[in-house]
Short mmCIF file of C-alpha atoms and ligand atoms in Angstrom, two decimals:
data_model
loop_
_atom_site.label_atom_id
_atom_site.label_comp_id
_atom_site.label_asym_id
_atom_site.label_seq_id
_atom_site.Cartn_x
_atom_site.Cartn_y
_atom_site.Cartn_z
CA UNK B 1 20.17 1.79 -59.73
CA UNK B 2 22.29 0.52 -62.63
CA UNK B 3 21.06 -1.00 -65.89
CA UNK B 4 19.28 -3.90 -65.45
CA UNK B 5 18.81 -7.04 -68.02
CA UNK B 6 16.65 -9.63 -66.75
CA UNK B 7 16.69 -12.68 -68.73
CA UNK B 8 14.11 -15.54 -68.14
CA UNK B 9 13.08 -18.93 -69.38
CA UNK B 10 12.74 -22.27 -68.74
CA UNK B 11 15.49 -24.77 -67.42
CA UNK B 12 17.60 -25.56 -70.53
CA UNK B 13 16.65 -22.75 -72.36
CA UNK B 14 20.34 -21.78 -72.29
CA UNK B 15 19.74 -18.66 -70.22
CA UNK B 16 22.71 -19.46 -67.95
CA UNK B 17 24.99 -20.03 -70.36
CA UNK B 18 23.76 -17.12 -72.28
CA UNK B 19 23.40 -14.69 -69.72
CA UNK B 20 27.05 -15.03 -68.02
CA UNK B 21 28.66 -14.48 -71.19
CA UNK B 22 26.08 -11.19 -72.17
CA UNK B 23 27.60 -10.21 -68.31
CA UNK B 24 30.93 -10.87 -69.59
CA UNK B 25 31.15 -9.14 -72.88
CA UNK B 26 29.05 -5.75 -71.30
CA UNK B 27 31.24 -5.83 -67.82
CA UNK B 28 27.69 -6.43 -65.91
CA UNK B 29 27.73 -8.00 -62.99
CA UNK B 30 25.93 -11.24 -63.37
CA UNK B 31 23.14 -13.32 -60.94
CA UNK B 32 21.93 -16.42 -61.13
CA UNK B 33 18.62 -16.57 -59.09
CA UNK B 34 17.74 -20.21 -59.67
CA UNK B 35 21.00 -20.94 -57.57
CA UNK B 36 19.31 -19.20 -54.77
CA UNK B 37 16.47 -21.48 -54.87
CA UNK B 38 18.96 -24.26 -55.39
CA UNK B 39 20.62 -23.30 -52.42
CA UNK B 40 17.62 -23.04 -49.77
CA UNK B 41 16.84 -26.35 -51.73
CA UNK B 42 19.88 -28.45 -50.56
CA UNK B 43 19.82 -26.71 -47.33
CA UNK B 44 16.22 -28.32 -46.49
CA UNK B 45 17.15 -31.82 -48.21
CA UNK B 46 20.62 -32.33 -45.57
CA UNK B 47 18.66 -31.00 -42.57
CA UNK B 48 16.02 -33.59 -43.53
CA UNK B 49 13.35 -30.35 -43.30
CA UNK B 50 9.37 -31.64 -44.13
CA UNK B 51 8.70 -30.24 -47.67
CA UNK B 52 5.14 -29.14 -46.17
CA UNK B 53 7.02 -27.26 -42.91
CA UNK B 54 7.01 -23.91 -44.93
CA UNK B 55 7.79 -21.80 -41.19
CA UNK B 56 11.13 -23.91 -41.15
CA UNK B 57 11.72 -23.30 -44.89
CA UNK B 58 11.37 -19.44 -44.70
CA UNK B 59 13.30 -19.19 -41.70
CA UNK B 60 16.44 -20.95 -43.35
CA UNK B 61 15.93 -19.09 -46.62
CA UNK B 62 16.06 -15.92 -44.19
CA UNK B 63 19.33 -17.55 -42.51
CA UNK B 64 21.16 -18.90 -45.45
CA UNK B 65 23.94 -16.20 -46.49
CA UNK B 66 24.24 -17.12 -50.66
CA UNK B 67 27.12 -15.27 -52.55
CA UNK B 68 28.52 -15.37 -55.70
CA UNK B 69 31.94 -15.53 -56.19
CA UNK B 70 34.44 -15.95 -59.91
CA UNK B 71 37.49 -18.09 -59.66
CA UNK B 72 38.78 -17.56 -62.95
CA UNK B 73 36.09 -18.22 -65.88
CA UNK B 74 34.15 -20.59 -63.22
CA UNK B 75 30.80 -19.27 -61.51
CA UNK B 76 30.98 -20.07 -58.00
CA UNK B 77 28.23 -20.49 -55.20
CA UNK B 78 28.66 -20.06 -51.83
CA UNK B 79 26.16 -20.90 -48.88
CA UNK B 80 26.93 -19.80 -45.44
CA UNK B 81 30.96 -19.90 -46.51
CA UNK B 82 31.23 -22.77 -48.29
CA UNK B 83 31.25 -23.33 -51.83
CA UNK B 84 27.96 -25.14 -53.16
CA UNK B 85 28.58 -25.16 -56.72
CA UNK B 86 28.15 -28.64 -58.12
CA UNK B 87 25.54 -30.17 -55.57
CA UNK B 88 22.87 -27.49 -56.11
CA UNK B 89 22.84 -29.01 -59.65
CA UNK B 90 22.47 -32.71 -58.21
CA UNK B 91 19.21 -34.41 -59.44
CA UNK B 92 18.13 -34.61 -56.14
CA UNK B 93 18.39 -30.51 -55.57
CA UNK B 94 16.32 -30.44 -58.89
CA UNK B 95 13.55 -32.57 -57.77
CA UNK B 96 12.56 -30.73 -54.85
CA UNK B 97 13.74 -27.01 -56.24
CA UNK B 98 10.34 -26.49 -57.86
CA UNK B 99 8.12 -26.97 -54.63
CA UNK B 100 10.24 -25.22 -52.43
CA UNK B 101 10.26 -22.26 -54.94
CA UNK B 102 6.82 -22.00 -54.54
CA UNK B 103 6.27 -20.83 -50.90
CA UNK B 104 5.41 -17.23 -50.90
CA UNK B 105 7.11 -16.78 -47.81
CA UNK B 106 10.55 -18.11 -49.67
CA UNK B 107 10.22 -15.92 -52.75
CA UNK B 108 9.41 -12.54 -50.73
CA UNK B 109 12.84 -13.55 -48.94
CA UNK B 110 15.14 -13.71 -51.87
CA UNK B 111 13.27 -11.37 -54.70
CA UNK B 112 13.63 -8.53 -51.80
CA UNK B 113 17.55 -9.80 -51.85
CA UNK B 114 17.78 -10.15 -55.67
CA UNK B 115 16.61 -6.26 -56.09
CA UNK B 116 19.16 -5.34 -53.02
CA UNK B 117 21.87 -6.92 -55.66
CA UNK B 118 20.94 -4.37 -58.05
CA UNK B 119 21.65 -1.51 -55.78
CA UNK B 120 24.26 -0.10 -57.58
CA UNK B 121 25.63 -2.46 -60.20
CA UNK B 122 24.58 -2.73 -63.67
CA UNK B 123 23.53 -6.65 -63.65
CA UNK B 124 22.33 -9.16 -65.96
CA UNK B 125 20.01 -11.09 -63.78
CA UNK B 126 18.23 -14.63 -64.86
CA UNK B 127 15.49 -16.66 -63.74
CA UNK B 128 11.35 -17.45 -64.24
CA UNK B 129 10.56 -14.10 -62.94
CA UNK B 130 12.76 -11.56 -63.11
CA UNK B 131 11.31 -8.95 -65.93
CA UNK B 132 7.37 -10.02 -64.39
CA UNK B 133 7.90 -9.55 -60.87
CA UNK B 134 11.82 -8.92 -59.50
CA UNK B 135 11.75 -5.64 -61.75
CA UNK B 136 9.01 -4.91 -64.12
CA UNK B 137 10.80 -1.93 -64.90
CA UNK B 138 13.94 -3.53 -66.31
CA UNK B 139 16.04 -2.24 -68.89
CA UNK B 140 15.70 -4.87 -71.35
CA UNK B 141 13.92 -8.00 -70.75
CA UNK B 142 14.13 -11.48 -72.63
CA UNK B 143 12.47 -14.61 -72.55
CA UNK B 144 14.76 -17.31 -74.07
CA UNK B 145 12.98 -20.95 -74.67
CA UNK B 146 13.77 -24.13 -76.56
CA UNK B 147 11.75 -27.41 -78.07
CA UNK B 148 12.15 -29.97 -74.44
CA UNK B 149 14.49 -32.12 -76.22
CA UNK B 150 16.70 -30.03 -77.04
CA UNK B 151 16.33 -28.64 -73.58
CA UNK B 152 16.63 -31.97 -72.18
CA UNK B 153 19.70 -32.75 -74.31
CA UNK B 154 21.52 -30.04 -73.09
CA UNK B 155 20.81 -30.85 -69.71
CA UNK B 156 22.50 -34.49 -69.92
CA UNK B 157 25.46 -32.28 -70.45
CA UNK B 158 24.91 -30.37 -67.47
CA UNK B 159 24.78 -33.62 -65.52
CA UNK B 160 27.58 -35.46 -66.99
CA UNK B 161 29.62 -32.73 -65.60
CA UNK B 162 28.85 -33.34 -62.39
CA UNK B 163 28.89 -37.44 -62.79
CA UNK B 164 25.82 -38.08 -62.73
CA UNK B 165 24.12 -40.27 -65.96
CA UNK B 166 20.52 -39.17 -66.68
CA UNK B 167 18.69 -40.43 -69.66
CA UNK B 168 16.72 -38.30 -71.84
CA UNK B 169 13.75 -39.68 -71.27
CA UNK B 170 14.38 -39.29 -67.36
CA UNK B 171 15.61 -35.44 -67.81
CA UNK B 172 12.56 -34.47 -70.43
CA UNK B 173 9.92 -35.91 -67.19
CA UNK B 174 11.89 -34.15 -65.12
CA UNK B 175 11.73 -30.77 -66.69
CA UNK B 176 8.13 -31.28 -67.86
CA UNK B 177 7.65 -31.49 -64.29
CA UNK B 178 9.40 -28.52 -62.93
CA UNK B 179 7.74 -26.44 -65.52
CA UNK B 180 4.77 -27.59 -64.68
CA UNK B 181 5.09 -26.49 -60.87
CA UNK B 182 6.86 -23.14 -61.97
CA UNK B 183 4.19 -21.57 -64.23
CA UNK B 184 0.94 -22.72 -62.69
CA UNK B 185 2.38 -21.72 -58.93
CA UNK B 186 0.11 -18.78 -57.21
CA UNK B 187 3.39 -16.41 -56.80
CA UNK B 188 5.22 -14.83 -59.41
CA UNK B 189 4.77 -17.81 -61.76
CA UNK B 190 7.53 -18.41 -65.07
CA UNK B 191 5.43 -16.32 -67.53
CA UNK B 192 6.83 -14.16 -70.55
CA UNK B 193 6.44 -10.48 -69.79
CA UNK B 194 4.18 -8.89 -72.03
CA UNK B 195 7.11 -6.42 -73.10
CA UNK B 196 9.69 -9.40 -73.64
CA UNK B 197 12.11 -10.50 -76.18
CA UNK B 198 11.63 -13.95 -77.32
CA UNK B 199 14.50 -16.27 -78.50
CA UNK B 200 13.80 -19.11 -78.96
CA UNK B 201 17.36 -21.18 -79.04
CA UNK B 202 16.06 -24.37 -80.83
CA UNK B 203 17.90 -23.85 -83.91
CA UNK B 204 20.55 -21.17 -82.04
CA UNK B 205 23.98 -21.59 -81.61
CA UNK B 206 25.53 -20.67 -78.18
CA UNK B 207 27.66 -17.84 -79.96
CA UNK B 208 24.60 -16.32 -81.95
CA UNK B 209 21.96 -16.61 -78.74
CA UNK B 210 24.90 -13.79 -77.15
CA UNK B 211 25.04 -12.00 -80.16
CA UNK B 212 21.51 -11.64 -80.46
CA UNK B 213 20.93 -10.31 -77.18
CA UNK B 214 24.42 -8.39 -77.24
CA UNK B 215 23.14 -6.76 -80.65
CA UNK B 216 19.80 -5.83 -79.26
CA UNK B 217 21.03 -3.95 -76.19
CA UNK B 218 24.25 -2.11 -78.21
CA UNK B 219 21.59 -0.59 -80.80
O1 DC C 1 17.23 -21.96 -63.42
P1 DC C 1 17.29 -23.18 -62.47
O2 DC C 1 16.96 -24.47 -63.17
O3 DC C 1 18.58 -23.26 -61.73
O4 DC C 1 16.13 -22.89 -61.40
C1 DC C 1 15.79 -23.83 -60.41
C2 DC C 1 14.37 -23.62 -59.92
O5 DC C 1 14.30 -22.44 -59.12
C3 DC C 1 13.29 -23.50 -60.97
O6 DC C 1 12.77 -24.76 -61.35
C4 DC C 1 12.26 -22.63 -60.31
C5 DC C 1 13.03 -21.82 -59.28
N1 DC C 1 13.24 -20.42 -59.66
C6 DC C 1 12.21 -19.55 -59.40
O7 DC C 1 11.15 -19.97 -58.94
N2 DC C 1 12.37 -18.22 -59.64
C7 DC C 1 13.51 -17.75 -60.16
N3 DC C 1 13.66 -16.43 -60.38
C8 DC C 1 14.57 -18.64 -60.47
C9 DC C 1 14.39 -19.98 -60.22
#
């Protein structure tokens, strides 16, 4: 087992961001778990799966092959072959991500995958439970979080890139949502480990959230 970083937080937090570039500057090999969860997500929403048929839902989480792949400075995602990138951030993906995320059955599936990924690879993994439940024995472990406008703000970006126009107002319910669902869920819900780093990127810049982390794990 490598050196393990495990970064979590809620959505706009700017743990993605953060995280690949951390990955970047150490040469770490970096994993985005919520794009898992995205990926089972849109899986279920184009083969029209019930939300409440959680047998169907664990078997294609256990059938969906999800790899990452870098095409120059551009994170890819790939399910079953074919790259998934931009509609795992649709808002439709995000409205249904939370629920499906919390089926036991779903999570035992891809933590037991997220800790094969760590096999032999020093990694900078993020997500809402990485340093609690994925590996409580991580390296380093930091909880990154943000006032929800600012979260929400940054989010309009994320959406813009893909064309879609979100408001907000529409992106703050949406999140208040989600992070509802994620830390009051029965399985491995988003909760700060007791041994974590907190940044909290309200007032941060995107260059001194890396540094900050960079710094910690250099000393
Ligand atoms: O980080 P994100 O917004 O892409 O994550 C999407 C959802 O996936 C999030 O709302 C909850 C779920 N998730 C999870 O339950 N556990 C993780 N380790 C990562 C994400």
């Amino acid at each position: 087992m490598g050196i393990i970083i495990a970064i979590d937080g809620p959505a706009g937090s700017g743990k993605s961001s953060t995280a690949k570039e951390v990955a970047r500057r150490l040469g770490f090999t970096y994993i985005d778990t919520g794009a898992m969860y995205r990926s089972v997500t849109l899986e279920i929403i184009r083969r029209k799966i019930d939300i409440c048929d959680e047998d169907q839902i664990e078997k294609i989480a256990r059938e969906s092959r999800i790899q990452f792949q870098w095409i120059g400075d551009k994170h890819h995602i790939l399910l079953n072959g074919e790259d998934i990138s931009d509609e795992i951030r649709s808002a439709d993906v995000a409205s249904l991500v939370s629920p499906v995320s919390a089926i036991a059955g779903v999570r035992k599936i891809l933590a037991e995958r997220q800790r094969q990924m760590a096999q032999d690879d020093n990694i900078v993994m993020e997500g809402r439970d990485i340093g609690t439940n994925v590996f409580p024995d991580a390296d380093f472990k930091f909880y990154m979080d943000a006032d929800i406008r600012v979260r929400a703000e940054r989010r309009i970006k994320d959406y813009q890139s893909i064309g879609q126009e979100l408001t907000v107002v529409e992106i703050v319910r949406e999140l208040e949502k989600r992070d509802k669902i994620d830390s009051s869920r029965l399985h491995s819900p988003l909760k700060k480990a007791d041994d974590a780093i907190i940044i909290d990127t309200t007032n941060l810049s995107f260059e001194e959230q890396v540094e900050k982390i960079v710094k910690i794990i250099q000393q």
